[in-house]
Coordinates of C-alpha atoms in Angstrom, one line a residue:
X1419 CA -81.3 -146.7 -111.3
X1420 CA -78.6 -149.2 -111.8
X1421 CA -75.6 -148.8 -109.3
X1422 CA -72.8 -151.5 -107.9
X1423 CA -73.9 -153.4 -105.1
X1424 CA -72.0 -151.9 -102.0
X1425 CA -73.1 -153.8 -98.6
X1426 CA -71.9 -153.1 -95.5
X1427 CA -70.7 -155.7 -93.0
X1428 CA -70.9 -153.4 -89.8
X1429 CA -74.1 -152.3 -88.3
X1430 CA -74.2 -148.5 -87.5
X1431 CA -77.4 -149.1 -84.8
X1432 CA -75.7 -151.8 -83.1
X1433 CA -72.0 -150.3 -83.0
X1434 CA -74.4 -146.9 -81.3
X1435 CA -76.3 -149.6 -78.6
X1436 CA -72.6 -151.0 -78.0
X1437 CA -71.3 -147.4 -77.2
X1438 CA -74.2 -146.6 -75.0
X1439 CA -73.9 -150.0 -73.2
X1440 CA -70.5 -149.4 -72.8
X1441 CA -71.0 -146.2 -71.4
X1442 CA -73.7 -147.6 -68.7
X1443 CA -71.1 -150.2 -67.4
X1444 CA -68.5 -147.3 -66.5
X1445 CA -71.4 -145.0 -65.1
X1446 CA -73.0 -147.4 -62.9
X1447 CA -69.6 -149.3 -61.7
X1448 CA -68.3 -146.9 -59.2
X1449 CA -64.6 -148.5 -57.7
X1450 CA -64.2 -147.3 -53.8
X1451 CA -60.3 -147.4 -53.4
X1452 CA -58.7 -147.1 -49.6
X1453 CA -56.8 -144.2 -50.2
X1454 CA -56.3 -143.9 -46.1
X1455 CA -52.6 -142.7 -45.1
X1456 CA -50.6 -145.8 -44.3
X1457 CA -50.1 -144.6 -40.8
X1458 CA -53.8 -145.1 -40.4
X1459 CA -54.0 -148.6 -41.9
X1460 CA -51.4 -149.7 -39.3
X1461 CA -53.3 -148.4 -35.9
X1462 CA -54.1 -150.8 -33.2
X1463 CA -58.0 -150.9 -33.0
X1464 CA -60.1 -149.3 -31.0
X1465 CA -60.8 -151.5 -28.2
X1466 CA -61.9 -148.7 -25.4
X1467 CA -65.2 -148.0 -26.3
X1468 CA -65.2 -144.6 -27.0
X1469 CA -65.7 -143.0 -30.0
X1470 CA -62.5 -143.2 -32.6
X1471 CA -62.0 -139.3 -34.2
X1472 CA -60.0 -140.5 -37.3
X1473 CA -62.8 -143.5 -37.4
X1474 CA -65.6 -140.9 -37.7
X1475 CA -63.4 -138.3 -39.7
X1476 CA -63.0 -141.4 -42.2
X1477 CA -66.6 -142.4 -42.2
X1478 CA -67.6 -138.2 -42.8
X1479 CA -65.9 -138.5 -45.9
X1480 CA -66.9 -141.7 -47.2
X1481 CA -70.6 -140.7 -46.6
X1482 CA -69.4 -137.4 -48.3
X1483 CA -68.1 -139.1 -51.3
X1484 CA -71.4 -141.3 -51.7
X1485 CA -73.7 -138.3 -51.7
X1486 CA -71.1 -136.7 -54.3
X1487 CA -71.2 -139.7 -56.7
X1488 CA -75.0 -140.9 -56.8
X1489 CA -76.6 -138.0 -58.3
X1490 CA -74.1 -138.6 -61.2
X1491 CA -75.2 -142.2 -61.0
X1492 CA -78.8 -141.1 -61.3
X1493 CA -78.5 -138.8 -64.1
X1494 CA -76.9 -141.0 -67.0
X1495 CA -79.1 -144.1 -66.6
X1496 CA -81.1 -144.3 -69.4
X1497 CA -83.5 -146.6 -68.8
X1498 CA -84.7 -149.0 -72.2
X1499 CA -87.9 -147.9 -73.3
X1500 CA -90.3 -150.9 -75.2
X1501 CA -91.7 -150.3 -78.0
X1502 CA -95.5 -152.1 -78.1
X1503 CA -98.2 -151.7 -80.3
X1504 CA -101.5 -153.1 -77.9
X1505 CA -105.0 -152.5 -78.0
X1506 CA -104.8 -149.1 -75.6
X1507 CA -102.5 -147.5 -78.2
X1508 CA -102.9 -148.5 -81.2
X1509 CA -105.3 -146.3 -82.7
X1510 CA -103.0 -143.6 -81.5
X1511 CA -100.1 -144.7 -83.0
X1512 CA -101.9 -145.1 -86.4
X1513 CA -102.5 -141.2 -85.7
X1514 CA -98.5 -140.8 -84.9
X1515 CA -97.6 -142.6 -88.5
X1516 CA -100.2 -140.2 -90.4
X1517 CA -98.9 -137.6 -88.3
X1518 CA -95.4 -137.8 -89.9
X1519 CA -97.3 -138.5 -93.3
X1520 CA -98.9 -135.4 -93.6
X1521 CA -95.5 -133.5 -92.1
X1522 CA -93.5 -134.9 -94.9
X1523 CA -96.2 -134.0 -97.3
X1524 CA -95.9 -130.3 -96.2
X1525 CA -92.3 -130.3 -96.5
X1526 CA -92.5 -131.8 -100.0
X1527 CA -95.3 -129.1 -100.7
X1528 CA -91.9 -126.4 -99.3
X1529 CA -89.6 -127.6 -101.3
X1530 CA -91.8 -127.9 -104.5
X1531 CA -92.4 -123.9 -104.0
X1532 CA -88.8 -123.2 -103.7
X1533 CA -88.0 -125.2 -107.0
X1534 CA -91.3 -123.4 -108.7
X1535 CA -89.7 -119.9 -108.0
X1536 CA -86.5 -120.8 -109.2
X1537 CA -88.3 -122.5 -112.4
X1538 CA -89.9 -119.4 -113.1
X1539 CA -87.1 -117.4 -113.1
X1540 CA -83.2 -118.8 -112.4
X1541 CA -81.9 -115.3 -110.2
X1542 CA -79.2 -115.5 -107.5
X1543 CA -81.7 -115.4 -105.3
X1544 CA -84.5 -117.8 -106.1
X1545 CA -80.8 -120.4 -106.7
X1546 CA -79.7 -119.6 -102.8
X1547 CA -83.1 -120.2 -101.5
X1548 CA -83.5 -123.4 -102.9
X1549 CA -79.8 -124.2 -102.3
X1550 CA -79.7 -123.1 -98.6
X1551 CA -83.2 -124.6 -97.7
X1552 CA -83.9 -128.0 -99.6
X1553 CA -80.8 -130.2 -97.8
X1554 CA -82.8 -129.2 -94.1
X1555 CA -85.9 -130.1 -95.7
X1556 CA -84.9 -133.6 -96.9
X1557 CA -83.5 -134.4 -93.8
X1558 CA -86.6 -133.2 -91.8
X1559 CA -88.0 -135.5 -94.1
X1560 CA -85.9 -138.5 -93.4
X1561 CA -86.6 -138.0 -89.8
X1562 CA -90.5 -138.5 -90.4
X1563 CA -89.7 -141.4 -92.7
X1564 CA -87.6 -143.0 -89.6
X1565 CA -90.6 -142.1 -87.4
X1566 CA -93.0 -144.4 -89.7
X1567 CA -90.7 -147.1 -90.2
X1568 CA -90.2 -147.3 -86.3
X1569 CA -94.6 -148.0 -86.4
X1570 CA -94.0 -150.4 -88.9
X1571 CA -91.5 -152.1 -86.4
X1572 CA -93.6 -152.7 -83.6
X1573 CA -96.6 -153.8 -86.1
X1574 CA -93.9 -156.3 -87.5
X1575 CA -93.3 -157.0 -83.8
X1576 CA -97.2 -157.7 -83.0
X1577 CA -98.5 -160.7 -83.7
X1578 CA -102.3 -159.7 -82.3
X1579 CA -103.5 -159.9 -86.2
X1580 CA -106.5 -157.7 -84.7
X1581 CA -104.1 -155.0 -83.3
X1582 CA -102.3 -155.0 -86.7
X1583 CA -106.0 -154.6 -88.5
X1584 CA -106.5 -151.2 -86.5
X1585 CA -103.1 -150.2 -87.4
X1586 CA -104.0 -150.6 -90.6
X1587 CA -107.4 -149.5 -91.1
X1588 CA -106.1 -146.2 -89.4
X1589 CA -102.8 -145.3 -91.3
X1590 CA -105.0 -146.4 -94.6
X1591 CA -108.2 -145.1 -93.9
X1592 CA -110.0 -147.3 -95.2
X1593 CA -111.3 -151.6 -94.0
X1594 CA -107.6 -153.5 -94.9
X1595 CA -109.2 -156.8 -94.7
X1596 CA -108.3 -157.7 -98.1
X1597 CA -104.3 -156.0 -97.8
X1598 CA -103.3 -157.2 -94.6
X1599 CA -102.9 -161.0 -94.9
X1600 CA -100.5 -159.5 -98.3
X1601 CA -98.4 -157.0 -96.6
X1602 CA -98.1 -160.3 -93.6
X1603 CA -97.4 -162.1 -96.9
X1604 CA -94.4 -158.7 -97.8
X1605 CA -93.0 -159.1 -94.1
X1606 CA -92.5 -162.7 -93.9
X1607 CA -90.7 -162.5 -97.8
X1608 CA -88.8 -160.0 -97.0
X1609 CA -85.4 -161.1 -95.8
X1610 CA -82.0 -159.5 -95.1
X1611 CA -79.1 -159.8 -97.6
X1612 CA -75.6 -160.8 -95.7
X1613 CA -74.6 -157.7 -93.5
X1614 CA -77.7 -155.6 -93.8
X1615 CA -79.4 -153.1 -91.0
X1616 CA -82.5 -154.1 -90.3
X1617 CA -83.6 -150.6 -90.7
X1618 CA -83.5 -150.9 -94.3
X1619 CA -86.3 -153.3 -93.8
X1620 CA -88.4 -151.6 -91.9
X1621 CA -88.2 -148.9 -94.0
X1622 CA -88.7 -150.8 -97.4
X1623 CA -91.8 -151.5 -95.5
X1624 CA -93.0 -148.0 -94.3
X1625 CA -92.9 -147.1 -98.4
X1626 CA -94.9 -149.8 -99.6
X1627 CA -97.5 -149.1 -96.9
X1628 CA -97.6 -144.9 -97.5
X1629 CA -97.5 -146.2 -101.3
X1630 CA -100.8 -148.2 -100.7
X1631 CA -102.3 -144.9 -99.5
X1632 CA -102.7 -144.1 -103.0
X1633 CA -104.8 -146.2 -105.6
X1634 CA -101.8 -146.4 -108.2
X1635 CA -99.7 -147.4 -105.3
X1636 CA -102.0 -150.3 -103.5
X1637 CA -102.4 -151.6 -107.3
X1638 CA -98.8 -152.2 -107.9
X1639 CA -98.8 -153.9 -104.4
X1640 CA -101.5 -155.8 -105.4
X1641 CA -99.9 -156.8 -108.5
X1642 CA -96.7 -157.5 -107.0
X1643 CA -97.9 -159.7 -104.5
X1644 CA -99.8 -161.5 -106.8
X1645 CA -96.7 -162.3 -109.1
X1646 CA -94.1 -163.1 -106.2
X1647 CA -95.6 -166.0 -105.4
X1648 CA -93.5 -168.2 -102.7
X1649 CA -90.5 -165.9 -103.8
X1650 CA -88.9 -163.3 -101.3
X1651 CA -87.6 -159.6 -102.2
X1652 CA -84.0 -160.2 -100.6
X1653 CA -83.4 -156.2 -99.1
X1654 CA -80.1 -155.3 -99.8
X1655 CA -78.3 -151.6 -99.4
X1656 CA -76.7 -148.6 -101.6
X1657 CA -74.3 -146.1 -100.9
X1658 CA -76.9 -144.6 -103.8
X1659 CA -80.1 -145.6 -104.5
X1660 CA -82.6 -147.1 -104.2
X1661 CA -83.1 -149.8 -107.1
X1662 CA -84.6 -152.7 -107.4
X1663 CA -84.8 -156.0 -109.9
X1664 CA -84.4 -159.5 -110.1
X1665 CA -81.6 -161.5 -107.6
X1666 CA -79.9 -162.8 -110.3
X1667 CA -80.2 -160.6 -113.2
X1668 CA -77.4 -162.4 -115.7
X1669 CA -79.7 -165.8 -115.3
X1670 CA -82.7 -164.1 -115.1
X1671 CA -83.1 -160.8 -116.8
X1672 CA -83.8 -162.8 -120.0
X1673 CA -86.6 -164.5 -118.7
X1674 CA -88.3 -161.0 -117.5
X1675 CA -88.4 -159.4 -121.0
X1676 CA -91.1 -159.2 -123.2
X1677 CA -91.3 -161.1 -126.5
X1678 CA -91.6 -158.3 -129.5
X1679 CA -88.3 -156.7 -130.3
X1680 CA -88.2 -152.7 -130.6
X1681 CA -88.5 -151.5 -134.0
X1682 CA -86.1 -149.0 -134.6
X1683 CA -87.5 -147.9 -137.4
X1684 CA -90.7 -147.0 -136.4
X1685 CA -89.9 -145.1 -133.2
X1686 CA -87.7 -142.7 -135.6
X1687 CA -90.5 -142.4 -137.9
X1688 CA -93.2 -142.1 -134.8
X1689 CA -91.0 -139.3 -133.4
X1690 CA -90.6 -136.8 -136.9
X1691 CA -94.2 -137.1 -137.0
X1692 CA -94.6 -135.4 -133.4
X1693 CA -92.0 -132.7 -134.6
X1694 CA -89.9 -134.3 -132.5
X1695 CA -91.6 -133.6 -129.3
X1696 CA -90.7 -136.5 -126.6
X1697 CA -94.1 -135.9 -124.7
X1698 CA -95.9 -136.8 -127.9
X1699 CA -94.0 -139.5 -128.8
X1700 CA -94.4 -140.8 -125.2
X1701 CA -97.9 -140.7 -125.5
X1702 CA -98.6 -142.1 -129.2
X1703 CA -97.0 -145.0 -127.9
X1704 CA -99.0 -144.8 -124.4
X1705 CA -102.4 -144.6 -126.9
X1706 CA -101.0 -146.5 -130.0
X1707 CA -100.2 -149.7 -131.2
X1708 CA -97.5 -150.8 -128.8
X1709 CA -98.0 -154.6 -127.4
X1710 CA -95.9 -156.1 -124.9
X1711 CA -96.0 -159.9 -125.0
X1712 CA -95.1 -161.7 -121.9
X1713 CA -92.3 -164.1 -121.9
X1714 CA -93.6 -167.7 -121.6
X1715 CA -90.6 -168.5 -119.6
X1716 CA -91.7 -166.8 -116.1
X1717 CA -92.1 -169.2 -113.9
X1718 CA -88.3 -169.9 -113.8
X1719 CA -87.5 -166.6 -112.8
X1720 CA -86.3 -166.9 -109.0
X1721 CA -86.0 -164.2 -105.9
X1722 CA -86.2 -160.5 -106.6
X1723 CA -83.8 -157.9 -104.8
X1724 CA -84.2 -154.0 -103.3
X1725 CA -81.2 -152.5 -102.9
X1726 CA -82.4 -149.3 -100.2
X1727 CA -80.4 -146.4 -100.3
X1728 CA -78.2 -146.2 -97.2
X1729 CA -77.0 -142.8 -96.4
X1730 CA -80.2 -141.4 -96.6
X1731 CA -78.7 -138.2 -98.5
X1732 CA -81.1 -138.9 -101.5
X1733 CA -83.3 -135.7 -102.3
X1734 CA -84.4 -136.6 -106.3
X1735 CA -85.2 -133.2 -108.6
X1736 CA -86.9 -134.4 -111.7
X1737 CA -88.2 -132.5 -114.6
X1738 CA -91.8 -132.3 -115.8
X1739 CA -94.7 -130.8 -117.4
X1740 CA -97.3 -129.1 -115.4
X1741 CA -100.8 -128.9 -116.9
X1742 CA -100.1 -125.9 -119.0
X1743 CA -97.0 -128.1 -120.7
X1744 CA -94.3 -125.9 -118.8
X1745 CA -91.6 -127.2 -117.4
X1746 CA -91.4 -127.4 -113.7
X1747 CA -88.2 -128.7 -111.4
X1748 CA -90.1 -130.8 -108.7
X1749 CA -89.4 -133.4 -106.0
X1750 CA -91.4 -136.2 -104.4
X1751 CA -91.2 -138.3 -100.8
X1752 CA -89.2 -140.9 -101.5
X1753 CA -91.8 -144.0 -100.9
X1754 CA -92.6 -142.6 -105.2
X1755 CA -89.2 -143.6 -105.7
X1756 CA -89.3 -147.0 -103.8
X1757 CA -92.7 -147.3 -105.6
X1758 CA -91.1 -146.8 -109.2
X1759 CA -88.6 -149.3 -108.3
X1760 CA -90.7 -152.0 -107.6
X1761 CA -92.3 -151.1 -111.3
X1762 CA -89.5 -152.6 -112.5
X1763 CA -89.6 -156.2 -110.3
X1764 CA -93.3 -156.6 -111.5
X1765 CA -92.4 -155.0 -114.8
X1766 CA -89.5 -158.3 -114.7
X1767 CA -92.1 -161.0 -113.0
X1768 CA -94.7 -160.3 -115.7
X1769 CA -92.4 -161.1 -118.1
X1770 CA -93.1 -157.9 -119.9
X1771 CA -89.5 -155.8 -118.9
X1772 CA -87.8 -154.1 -122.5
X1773 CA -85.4 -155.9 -124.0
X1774 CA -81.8 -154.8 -122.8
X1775 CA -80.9 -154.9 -126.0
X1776 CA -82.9 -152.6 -127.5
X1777 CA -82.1 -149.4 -125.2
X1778 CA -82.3 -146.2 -127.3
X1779 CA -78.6 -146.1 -127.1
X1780 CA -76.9 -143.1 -129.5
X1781 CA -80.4 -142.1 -130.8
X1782 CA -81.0 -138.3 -130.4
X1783 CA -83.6 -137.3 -128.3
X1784 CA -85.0 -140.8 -127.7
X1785 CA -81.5 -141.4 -125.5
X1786 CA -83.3 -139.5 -122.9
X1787 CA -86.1 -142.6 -122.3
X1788 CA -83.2 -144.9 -121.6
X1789 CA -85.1 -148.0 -122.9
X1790 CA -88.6 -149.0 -123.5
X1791 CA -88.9 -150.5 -119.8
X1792 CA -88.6 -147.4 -118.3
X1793 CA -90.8 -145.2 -120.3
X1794 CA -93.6 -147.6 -119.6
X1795 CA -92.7 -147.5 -115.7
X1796 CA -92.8 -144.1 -116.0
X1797 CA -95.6 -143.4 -118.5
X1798 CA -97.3 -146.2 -119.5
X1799 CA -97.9 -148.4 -116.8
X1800 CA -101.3 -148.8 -115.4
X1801 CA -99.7 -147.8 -112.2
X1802 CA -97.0 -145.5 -113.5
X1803 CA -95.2 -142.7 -111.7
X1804 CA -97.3 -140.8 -113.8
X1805 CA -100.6 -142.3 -112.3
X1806 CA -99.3 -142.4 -108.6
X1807 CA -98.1 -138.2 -108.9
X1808 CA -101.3 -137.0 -110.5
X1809 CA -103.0 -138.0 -107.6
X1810 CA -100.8 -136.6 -105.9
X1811 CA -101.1 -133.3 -107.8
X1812 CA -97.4 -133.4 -108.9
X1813 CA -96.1 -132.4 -112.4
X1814 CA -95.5 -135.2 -114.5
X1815 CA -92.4 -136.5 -114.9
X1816 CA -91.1 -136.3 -118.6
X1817 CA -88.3 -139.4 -118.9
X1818 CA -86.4 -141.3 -116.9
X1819 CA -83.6 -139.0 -118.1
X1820 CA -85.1 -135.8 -116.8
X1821 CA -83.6 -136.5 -113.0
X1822 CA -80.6 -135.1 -111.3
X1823 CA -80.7 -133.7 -107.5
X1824 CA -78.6 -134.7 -103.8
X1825 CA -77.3 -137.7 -103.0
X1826 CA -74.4 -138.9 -101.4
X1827 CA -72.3 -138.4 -104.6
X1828 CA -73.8 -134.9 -105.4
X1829 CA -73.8 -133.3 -101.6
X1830 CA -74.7 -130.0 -103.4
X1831 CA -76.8 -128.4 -106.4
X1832 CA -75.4 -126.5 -109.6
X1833 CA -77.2 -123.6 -110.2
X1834 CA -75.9 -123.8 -114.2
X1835 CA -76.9 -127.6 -114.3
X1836 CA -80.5 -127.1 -113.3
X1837 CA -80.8 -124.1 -115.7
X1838 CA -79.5 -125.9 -118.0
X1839 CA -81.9 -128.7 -117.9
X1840 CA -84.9 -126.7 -117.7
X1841 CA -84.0 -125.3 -120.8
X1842 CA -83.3 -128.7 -122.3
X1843 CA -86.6 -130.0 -121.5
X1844 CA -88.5 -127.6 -122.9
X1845 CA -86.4 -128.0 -125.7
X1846 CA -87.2 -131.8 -126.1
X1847 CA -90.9 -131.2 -125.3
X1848 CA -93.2 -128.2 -127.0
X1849 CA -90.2 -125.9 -126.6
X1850 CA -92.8 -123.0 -126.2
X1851 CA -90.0 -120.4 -124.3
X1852 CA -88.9 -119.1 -127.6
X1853 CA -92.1 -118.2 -129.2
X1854 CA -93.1 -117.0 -125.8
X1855 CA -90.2 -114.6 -125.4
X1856 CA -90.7 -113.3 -128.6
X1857 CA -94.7 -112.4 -128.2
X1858 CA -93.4 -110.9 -124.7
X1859 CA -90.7 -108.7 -126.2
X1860 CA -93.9 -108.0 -129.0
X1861 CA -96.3 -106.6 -126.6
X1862 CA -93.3 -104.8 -124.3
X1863 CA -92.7 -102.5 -127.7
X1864 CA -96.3 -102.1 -128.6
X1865 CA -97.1 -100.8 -124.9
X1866 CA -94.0 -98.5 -124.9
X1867 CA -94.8 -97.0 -127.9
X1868 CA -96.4 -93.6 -129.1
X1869 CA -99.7 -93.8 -128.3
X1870 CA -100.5 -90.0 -128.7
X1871 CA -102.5 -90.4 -131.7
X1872 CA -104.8 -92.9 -130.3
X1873 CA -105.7 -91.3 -126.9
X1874 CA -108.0 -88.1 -126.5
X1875 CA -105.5 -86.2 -124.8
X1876 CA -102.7 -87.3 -126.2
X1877 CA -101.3 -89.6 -122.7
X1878 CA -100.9 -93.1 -122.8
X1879 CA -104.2 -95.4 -121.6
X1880 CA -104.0 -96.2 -118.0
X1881 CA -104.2 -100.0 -118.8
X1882 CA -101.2 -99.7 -121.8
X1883 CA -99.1 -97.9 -118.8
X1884 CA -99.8 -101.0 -116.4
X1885 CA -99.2 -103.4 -119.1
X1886 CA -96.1 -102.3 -120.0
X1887 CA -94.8 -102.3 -116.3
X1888 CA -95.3 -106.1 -116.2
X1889 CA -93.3 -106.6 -118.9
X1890 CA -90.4 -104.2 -118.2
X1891 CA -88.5 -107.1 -117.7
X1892 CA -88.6 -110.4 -119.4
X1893 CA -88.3 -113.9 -116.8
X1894 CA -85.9 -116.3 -118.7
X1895 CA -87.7 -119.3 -118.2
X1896 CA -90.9 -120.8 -119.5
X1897 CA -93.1 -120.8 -116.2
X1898 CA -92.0 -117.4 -115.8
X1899 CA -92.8 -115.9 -119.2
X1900 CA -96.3 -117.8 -119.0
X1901 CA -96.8 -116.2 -115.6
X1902 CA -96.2 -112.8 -116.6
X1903 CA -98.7 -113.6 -119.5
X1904 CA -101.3 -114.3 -117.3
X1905 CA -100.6 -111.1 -115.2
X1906 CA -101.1 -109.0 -118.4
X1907 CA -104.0 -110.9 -119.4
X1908 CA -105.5 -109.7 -116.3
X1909 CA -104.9 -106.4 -116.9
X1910 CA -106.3 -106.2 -120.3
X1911 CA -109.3 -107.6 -119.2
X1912 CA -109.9 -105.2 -116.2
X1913 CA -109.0 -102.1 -118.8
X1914 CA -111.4 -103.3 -121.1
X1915 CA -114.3 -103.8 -118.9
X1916 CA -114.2 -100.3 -117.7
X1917 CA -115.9 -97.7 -119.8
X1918 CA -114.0 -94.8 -121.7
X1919 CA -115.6 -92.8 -124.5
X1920 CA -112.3 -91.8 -125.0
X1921 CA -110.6 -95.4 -126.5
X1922 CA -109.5 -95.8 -130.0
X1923 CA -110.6 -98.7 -131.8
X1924 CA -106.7 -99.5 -131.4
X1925 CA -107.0 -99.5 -127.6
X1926 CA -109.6 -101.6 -128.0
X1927 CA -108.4 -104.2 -130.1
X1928 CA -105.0 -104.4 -128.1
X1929 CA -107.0 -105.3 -124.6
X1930 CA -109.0 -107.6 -126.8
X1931 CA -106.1 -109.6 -128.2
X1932 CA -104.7 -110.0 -124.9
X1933 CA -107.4 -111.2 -123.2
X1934 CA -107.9 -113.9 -125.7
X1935 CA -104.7 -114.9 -126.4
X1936 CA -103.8 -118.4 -126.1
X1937 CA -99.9 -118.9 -125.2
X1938 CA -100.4 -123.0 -124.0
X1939 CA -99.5 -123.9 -127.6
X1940 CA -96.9 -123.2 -131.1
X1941 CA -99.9 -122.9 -132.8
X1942 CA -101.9 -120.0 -130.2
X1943 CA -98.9 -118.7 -130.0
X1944 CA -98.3 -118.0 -133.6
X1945 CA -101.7 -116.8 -133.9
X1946 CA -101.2 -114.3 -131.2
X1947 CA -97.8 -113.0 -133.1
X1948 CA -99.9 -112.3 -136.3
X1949 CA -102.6 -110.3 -134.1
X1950 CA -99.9 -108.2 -132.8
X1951 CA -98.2 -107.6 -135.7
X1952 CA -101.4 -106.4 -137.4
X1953 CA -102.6 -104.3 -134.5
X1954 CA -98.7 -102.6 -134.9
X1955 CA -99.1 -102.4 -139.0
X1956 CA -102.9 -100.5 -138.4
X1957 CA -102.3 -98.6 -135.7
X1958 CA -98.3 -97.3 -136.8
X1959 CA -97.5 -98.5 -133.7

């Protein structure tokens, strides 16, 4: 994502601890005024030795007043509570950061559902539940984030290099003898731009380490780490992002670019051959003859940046394929994000980033990859997003185009917009909703037809009546239509596997063809038309 640089100068944590200092002072300072009457300031003392009324009606009061004002005293101290990873508590709090790893994996898991439903079939209803739910779920989800990142703190804090093992042989799960000197390595070339939170460090940090859970994740660590060299990732902060690249991008952009310039051409060429499918094109060039030649000229390139996003607002939708090539609305913690971003600074350090100025600017369809650099961060990559959200059993991610969600610029979702681009994307891609729809609207007049010559009694077959119930109504959106498919392929096989000596061959042959029908593809899909349509010509259906 490229956006303006936009820094703040004011720390929102420290102007908070300033408040809540400020507020201690005035609690804890409590001012005793004289507020006797003036007639009692100018008595002559008490010299007679007995007891003084208007001394002991004076003293009453004070004593009073005391009792009155330290409760109040008591109850808004707020005493400052450390923060210490040790030996007693570490394991535990290796427990507490996969704790909030596994929460924010469930409420991923929630939202994913909700944008399932609503790819299956875009309804009022299935728009308000996503609409009204998925802005509480990514901020439960930036609370566990915050919880991690506050771990990472106090391992940053430790300097007990076997207390920070444990740590992270427990939040990994597996021996980090080889990854802890690197992420040491991450911490101590990690510095602050002018004006930044801390926080954004610490969180930066907490990504990397939930990325490294992950074998696409710890390779791009692994990689990165091995390419920085004695450079530092300067963290930096967006009102949107997050993004990532080199420090000084005019100098050394150029320097981060592989040799071989895009051919044009080819990619048009490349593209009509796959009936111009993006998915296919994507992958002839994953599987083809695509080379990337590193620039000779890397070692001049200097520090990298990561600009964090600051308002923590961002909820990412993206578009992708599930296994059965439908397209699916989906979202994804945001460490995947952090962990496509630093794609880019290894893509850049390599010497293997596309050239800028071959972005598929004005060409149709291909517009939609944005440039060469990131379809292979995407798709291509050894440790793509593609790599890192099939294990985690995510769809995958079509172009770096097929994105929109929340963010501090887009507080709210468009029901019309996300229609729209689920639509679009199966458009670009195997565009199977139309053939679909049409064998759907095929079998819905076949099983509401006359079946009175074909039955012994003259009634529609039990398993025509269910059938045609499924299909009553149509869903409007690929993972729908193949879902109600699947239901009717149930159906036919259940019908047929139950004797009836009183089925026509037509019955028959109807349950038959739907049990076998393949709708994954153009090609079962035309195959399954032509079965229909002769099972309606021979049966005068």
């Amino acid at each position: 994502m490229e956006h303006s640089q936009d820094i703040t100068n004011r720390s929102k944590t420290q102007s908070v601890s300033d408040s809540l200092n400020k507020k201690t002072v005035q609690n804890m300072a409590i001012v005793l005024e004289d507020n006797r009457h003036a007639s009692l300031l100018q008595r002559k003392a008490n010299n007679t030795g007995l007891p003084d009324p208007q001394a002991d009606v004076m003293g009453a009061k004070m004593l009073s007043r005391q009792k009155t004002m330290r409760p109040k005293t008591a109850l808004n101290f707020r005493p400052v509570v450390q923060r210490v990873l040790n030996a007693q508590n570490v394991a535990a709090k290796g427990h507490q950061f996969l704790a909030a790893h596994e929460e924010e994996r469930q409420l991923i898991f929630k939202a994913n559902k909700l944008l399932q439903d609503f790819s299956e079939h875009d309804s009022p209803a299935t728009f308000h539940a996503v609409s009204s739910k998925l802005t509480s779920i990514r901020d439960a989800c930036y609370a566990q984030t915050n919880i991690q990142a506050d771990l990472v703190q106090e391992y940053v804090d430790i300097t007990d290099e076997a207390i920070r093992k444990t740590f992270l042989d427990t939040v990994l799960q597996k021996d980090s003898e080889a990854l802890k000197p690197l992420f040491n390595q991450l911490i101590n070339q990690t510095p602050l731009g002018d004006g930044v939170d801390a926080k954004y460090k610490k969180i930066f940090l907490s990504y990397v380490l939930q990325g490294m859970k992950f074998t696409a994740g710890e390779g791009r660590f692994k990689e990165l780490m091995q390419l920085l060299g004695d450079r530092n990732i300067e963290i930096n902060q967006l009102l949107i992002g997050p993004s990532a690249g080199l420090q000084n991008p005019e100098r050394d952009n150029p320097l981060g670019e592989k040799t071989e310039r895009r051919d044009k051409v080819a990619d048009a060429e490349l593209l009509a051959q796959h009936h111009n499918n993006l998915s296919e094109f994507i992958k002839a060039k994953a599987t083809g003859d695509y080379t990337r030649t590193a620039n000779p000229r890397t070692a001049e390139i200097g520090d990298a940046t990561v600009n964090m996003e600051r308002s923590q607002t961002l909820l990412p939708i993206y578009y992708g394929h599930t296994d059965t090539k439908d397209i699916q609305a989906f979202t994804s913690p945001m460490f995947a994000a952090n962990h496509h971003e630093l794609g880019h600074v290894v893509n850049k350090l390599k010497g293997m980033a596309g050239v800028s100025a071959d972005k598929y600017r004005g060409e149709p369809i291909l517009n939609q990859l944005t440039d060469e650099e990131e379809m292979h961060n995407i798709s291509i990559d050894q440790h793509s997003d593609k790599a890192l959200t099939d294990q985690m059993k995510l769809p995958e991610r079509i172009a770096h185009g097929a994105m929109g969600g929340l963010d501090a610029a887009s507080p709210a979702l468009d029901r019309e917009s996300m229609a729209t681009d689920l639509t679009k994307w199966d458009t670009l891609t195997y565009n199977l909703t139309p053939d679909r729809k049409k064998n759907l609207e095929l079998i819905k007049r076949i099983a509401d037809a006359n079946w009175s010559e074909h039955t012994k009694y003259g009634s529609k077959p039990s398993g025509v009546k269910k059938i045609m119930e499924k299909v009553t109504s149509i869903n409007n959106k690929g993972l729908g239509m193949k879902k109600q498919f699947e239901e009717v392929r149930k159906i036919a096989i259940a019908a047929a596997a139950e004797k009836s000596s009183n089925r026509s061959v037509h019955t028959s042959d109807f349950y038959t063809i739907l049990s076998q029908m393949n709708v994954d593809s153009s090609d079962g899909l035309t195959a399954l038309e032509g079965k229909l349509n002769t099972l309606v010509a021979n049966g005068k259906l």
